[in-house]
């Protein structure tokens, strides 16, 4: 959500935007509907609420059991509970009372919206309406099978996406998605990449596409691109998984493109 807000307010600083586990209005969300019923309890309990191991496990199981590996969830719980025994209540209240905070019509850069198949917070109809209002025709909507709102492991290897532009050439293992023809001339494809963790697989694919566009001879490459270092905006604090994942591409990208990557952090609690 912070990444979307940054792109909306700083259009000249964002070339492309990827939104994962994004929530727009919250309409149609079963999880937020349950939270709204507990608003009086949240508001009366002060600025923080206690957490325990069961609470941490519920983050990974509330949408759909089996979308995360048990050992990953246990390791995550150990790390979280070693830091604190309570969490701020602000995001629970804000997501029930103050959405939406992002205006899709003011996001002008190319955008991909990614949603887990079992996401109980980001309702698919709500996200599709957000996607429809994005003004840039260079946009994609991707559904990641087997993924929930907060999952660290991918149980399946298929990814289904709808795009407002012609599909890229299919990989050898690609197969057409079954079902009726998509509306408005959009393309739907289902691909089967090698088995990788869900978030990493998606970001690796985006990275490959970005690098391909920058290679000499590419139709997207123009002039002497790149002419300056890259700025990477991470909507979390330093030291987290998002930073580690982004930095894992540093060496390869820097050698190929001849430029360094600079990171900016905009931390905030997740939904």
Coordinates of C-alpha atoms in Angstrom, one line a residue:
X1 CA 0.0 0.0 0.0
X2 CA 2.9 2.4 0.8
X3 CA 4.5 1.6 -2.5
X4 CA 1.2 2.5 -4.3
X5 CA 1.0 5.8 -2.3
X6 CA 4.6 6.6 -3.2
X7 CA 3.9 6.0 -6.9
X8 CA 0.8 8.1 -6.7
X9 CA 2.5 11.1 -5.0
X10 CA 5.8 10.8 -6.8
X11 CA 5.0 9.8 -10.4
X12 CA 8.4 11.0 -11.7
X13 CA 10.3 8.7 -9.4
X14 CA 8.7 5.4 -10.2
X15 CA 9.2 3.7 -13.5
X16 CA 7.3 0.5 -12.8
X17 CA 5.1 -0.6 -9.9
X18 CA 4.5 -4.1 -8.5
X19 CA 1.7 -4.5 -5.9
X20 CA 1.6 -7.7 -3.9
X21 CA -0.9 -8.4 -1.0
X22 CA -2.4 -5.0 -1.9
X23 CA -5.7 -3.9 -0.4
X24 CA -7.8 -1.1 -2.0
X25 CA -11.2 -0.5 -0.4
X26 CA -11.4 -3.8 1.5
X27 CA -14.9 -4.4 0.0
X28 CA -15.8 -8.1 -0.1
X29 CA -13.0 -9.1 2.3
X30 CA -14.2 -11.8 4.8
X31 CA -11.2 -11.1 7.1
X32 CA -11.9 -7.4 7.3
X33 CA -15.6 -8.1 7.8
X34 CA -14.7 -10.1 10.9
X35 CA -12.3 -7.4 12.1
X36 CA -15.1 -4.7 11.8
X37 CA -17.2 -6.7 14.3
X38 CA -14.3 -6.4 16.8
X39 CA -13.8 -2.7 16.3
X40 CA -15.2 -1.7 19.7
X41 CA -12.8 -4.2 21.3
X42 CA -9.9 -2.9 19.4
X43 CA -10.7 0.8 20.1
X44 CA -11.1 0.1 23.8
X45 CA -7.9 -1.9 24.2
X46 CA -5.4 0.9 23.7
X47 CA -2.8 1.3 21.0
X48 CA -1.4 -2.3 21.2
X49 CA -2.8 -5.8 21.6
X50 CA -1.1 -9.0 22.9
X51 CA 0.1 -11.7 20.6
X52 CA 1.2 -15.3 21.1
X53 CA 2.2 -18.2 19.0
X54 CA -1.3 -19.1 18.1
X55 CA -1.8 -15.5 16.8
X56 CA 1.3 -15.8 14.6
X57 CA 0.2 -19.1 13.2
X58 CA -3.3 -17.6 12.4
X59 CA -1.6 -15.1 10.1
X60 CA -0.7 -18.0 7.8
X61 CA -3.8 -20.2 8.2
X62 CA -6.7 -17.7 8.4
X63 CA -7.1 -17.5 4.6
X64 CA -6.4 -21.2 3.7
X65 CA -4.5 -23.9 5.6
X66 CA -1.5 -25.4 3.9
X67 CA -0.3 -22.3 2.0
X68 CA 2.8 -22.1 4.1
X69 CA 5.3 -24.6 5.4
X70 CA 5.1 -25.4 9.1
X71 CA 8.8 -25.0 9.7
X72 CA 8.8 -21.6 8.1
X73 CA 5.8 -20.5 10.2
X74 CA 7.5 -21.8 13.4
X75 CA 10.7 -19.9 12.6
X76 CA 8.8 -16.8 11.9
X77 CA 6.9 -17.1 15.2
X78 CA 10.1 -17.6 17.1
X79 CA 11.6 -14.5 15.6
X80 CA 8.5 -12.3 16.2
X81 CA 7.9 -13.4 19.8
X82 CA 11.5 -12.9 20.7
X83 CA 11.1 -9.2 19.8
X84 CA 7.8 -8.4 21.5
X85 CA 4.6 -9.8 23.0
X86 CA 2.3 -7.2 21.5
X87 CA 1.7 -5.4 18.2
X88 CA 0.2 -2.0 17.3
X89 CA -3.5 -2.0 16.7
X90 CA -3.5 1.0 14.2
X91 CA -3.6 -1.0 11.0
X92 CA -6.5 -3.1 12.1
X93 CA -8.5 0.0 12.9
X94 CA -7.4 1.9 9.7
X95 CA -8.2 -1.0 7.4
X96 CA -11.7 -1.2 8.8
X97 CA -12.4 2.6 8.9
X98 CA -10.1 4.5 6.5
X99 CA -9.8 2.6 3.2
X100 CA -9.3 3.5 0.5
X101 CA -6.1 5.6 0.8
X102 CA -4.9 5.1 -2.8
X103 CA -6.4 6.6 -6.0
X104 CA -5.7 4.2 -8.9
X105 CA -6.5 6.9 -11.4
X106 CA -3.4 8.9 -10.2
X107 CA -1.0 6.1 -10.6
X108 CA 0.4 6.7 -14.1
X109 CA 3.3 4.2 -14.3
X110 CA 3.1 0.7 -15.7
X111 CA 1.7 -1.5 -12.9
X112 CA 1.3 -5.2 -12.1
X113 CA -1.2 -6.2 -9.4
X114 CA -0.5 -9.6 -7.9
X115 CA -3.0 -11.5 -5.7
X116 CA -2.8 -14.8 -3.9
X117 CA -5.5 -17.3 -4.8
X118 CA -6.6 -17.6 -1.2
X119 CA -6.1 -14.0 -0.1
X120 CA -8.9 -13.3 2.4
X121 CA -8.1 -9.6 2.8
X122 CA -7.6 -8.4 -0.8
X123 CA -10.9 -9.5 -2.5
X124 CA -10.5 -10.2 -6.2
X125 CA -13.4 -8.1 -7.4
X126 CA -12.1 -5.1 -5.5
X127 CA -8.7 -5.5 -7.0
X128 CA -10.0 -5.9 -10.5
X129 CA -11.9 -2.7 -10.2
X130 CA -8.7 -1.0 -9.0
X131 CA -6.9 -2.5 -12.0
X132 CA -9.6 -1.3 -14.4
X133 CA -9.1 2.3 -13.2
X134 CA -5.4 2.3 -13.7
X135 CA -4.9 4.8 -16.6
X136 CA -1.7 3.4 -18.1
X137 CA -2.5 0.7 -20.7
X138 CA 0.7 -1.1 -19.8
X139 CA -0.6 -3.1 -16.8
X140 CA -1.1 -6.7 -15.7
X141 CA -3.2 -8.5 -13.1
X142 CA -1.7 -11.8 -11.8
X143 CA -3.3 -14.5 -9.7
X144 CA -0.8 -16.8 -7.9
X145 CA -2.3 -20.2 -7.2
X146 CA -1.7 -21.7 -3.8
X147 CA -0.8 -18.4 -2.2
X148 CA -2.6 -16.6 0.6
X149 CA -2.3 -13.0 1.8
X150 CA 0.7 -13.7 4.0
X151 CA 2.4 -16.9 2.7
X152 CA 6.1 -17.6 2.6
X153 CA 5.9 -20.8 0.6
X154 CA 4.4 -21.8 -2.7
X155 CA 2.7 -25.1 -2.9
X156 CA 1.9 -25.1 -6.6
X157 CA 3.9 -24.0 -9.7
X158 CA 1.2 -22.4 -11.9
X159 CA 0.6 -18.7 -12.3
X160 CA -2.4 -17.2 -14.1
X161 CA -2.4 -13.6 -15.2
X162 CA -4.5 -11.2 -17.2
X163 CA -2.9 -8.4 -19.2
X164 CA -4.1 -5.4 -21.0
X165 CA -1.4 -5.8 -23.6
X166 CA -0.3 -8.7 -25.9
X167 CA 1.3 -11.5 -24.0
X168 CA 5.1 -12.0 -24.2
X169 CA 6.2 -15.1 -26.1
X170 CA 5.3 -18.2 -24.1
X171 CA 7.9 -20.4 -22.4
X172 CA 8.2 -23.9 -23.7
X173 CA 6.1 -25.3 -20.9
X174 CA 3.3 -22.7 -21.2
X175 CA -0.3 -23.9 -21.8
X176 CA -3.4 -21.8 -22.6
X177 CA -5.7 -21.2 -19.6
X178 CA -9.0 -23.0 -19.8
X179 CA -12.3 -21.1 -19.6
X180 CA -14.2 -18.5 -21.6
X181 CA -12.5 -15.9 -23.7
X182 CA -11.4 -12.9 -21.5
X183 CA -13.3 -9.7 -21.8
X184 CA -12.0 -6.5 -23.4
X185 CA -9.5 -8.4 -25.5
X186 CA -7.2 -9.1 -22.7
X187 CA -4.9 -12.2 -22.7
X188 CA -4.9 -14.9 -20.1
X189 CA -2.0 -17.4 -19.9
X190 CA -1.0 -20.1 -17.4
X191 CA 2.7 -20.8 -17.1
X192 CA 4.6 -23.5 -15.3
X193 CA 8.0 -22.2 -14.1
X194 CA 10.5 -24.3 -12.1
X195 CA 9.5 -24.9 -8.5
X196 CA 10.4 -21.8 -6.4
X197 CA 8.9 -19.9 -3.4
X198 CA 5.9 -17.9 -4.6
X199 CA 7.1 -14.3 -4.0
X200 CA 10.6 -15.1 -5.2
X201 CA 9.3 -16.8 -8.4
X202 CA 7.2 -13.8 -9.2
X203 CA 9.9 -11.2 -8.6
X204 CA 12.4 -13.3 -10.5
X205 CA 10.1 -13.3 -13.5
X206 CA 9.7 -9.5 -13.2
X207 CA 13.5 -9.1 -12.9
X208 CA 14.1 -11.2 -16.0
X209 CA 11.6 -9.1 -17.9
X210 CA 13.3 -5.8 -16.7
X211 CA 16.7 -7.1 -17.7
X212 CA 15.5 -8.3 -21.1
X213 CA 14.2 -4.8 -21.8
X214 CA 17.5 -3.3 -20.9
X215 CA 19.7 -5.6 -23.0
X216 CA 21.2 -4.2 -26.2
X217 CA 19.1 -5.0 -29.2
X218 CA 15.9 -5.0 -27.2
X219 CA 13.0 -3.2 -28.7
X220 CA 12.4 -1.5 -25.3
X221 CA 16.0 -0.3 -25.0
X222 CA 16.5 3.3 -26.2
X223 CA 19.6 5.4 -26.2
X224 CA 22.3 4.7 -23.7
X225 CA 20.1 3.3 -21.0
X226 CA 20.8 3.1 -18.2
X227 CA 22.3 6.6 -17.7
X228 CA 22.2 6.7 -13.9
X229 CA 21.9 4.4 -10.8
X230 CA 18.7 2.7 -10.0
X231 CA 16.5 3.6 -7.1
X232 CA 14.7 0.8 -5.3
X233 CA 11.8 1.7 -3.1
X234 CA 11.0 -0.9 -0.4
X235 CA 7.8 -0.3 1.6
X236 CA 9.2 -1.9 4.8
X237 CA 12.0 -1.2 7.3
X238 CA 15.7 -2.2 6.8
X239 CA 16.8 -5.8 7.4
X240 CA 13.6 -7.5 6.4
X241 CA 12.9 -10.2 3.9
X242 CA 11.9 -7.7 1.2
X243 CA 15.4 -6.0 1.4
X244 CA 17.2 -9.3 1.4
X245 CA 15.3 -10.5 -1.7
X246 CA 15.9 -7.2 -3.5
X247 CA 19.6 -7.2 -2.7
X248 CA 20.0 -10.8 -3.9
X249 CA 19.8 -9.4 -7.4
X250 CA 22.4 -6.7 -6.9
X251 CA 25.5 -8.3 -8.2
X252 CA 24.0 -9.8 -11.3
X253 CA 22.1 -6.6 -12.2
X254 CA 25.1 -4.3 -11.5
X255 CA 27.4 -6.4 -13.6
X256 CA 25.0 -6.6 -16.5
X257 CA 23.8 -3.0 -16.5
X258 CA 26.9 -1.2 -15.2
X259 CA 25.0 0.7 -12.5
X260 CA 24.5 0.5 -8.8
X261 CA 21.2 0.1 -6.9
X262 CA 20.2 2.6 -4.2
X263 CA 17.6 1.7 -1.6
X264 CA 14.9 3.8 0.1
X265 CA 12.9 2.4 2.9
X266 CA 9.3 3.5 3.9
X267 CA 8.4 1.2 6.8
X268 CA 4.9 0.6 8.0
X269 CA 2.8 -2.2 9.5
X270 CA 1.4 -4.6 6.9
X271 CA -2.3 -5.5 6.6

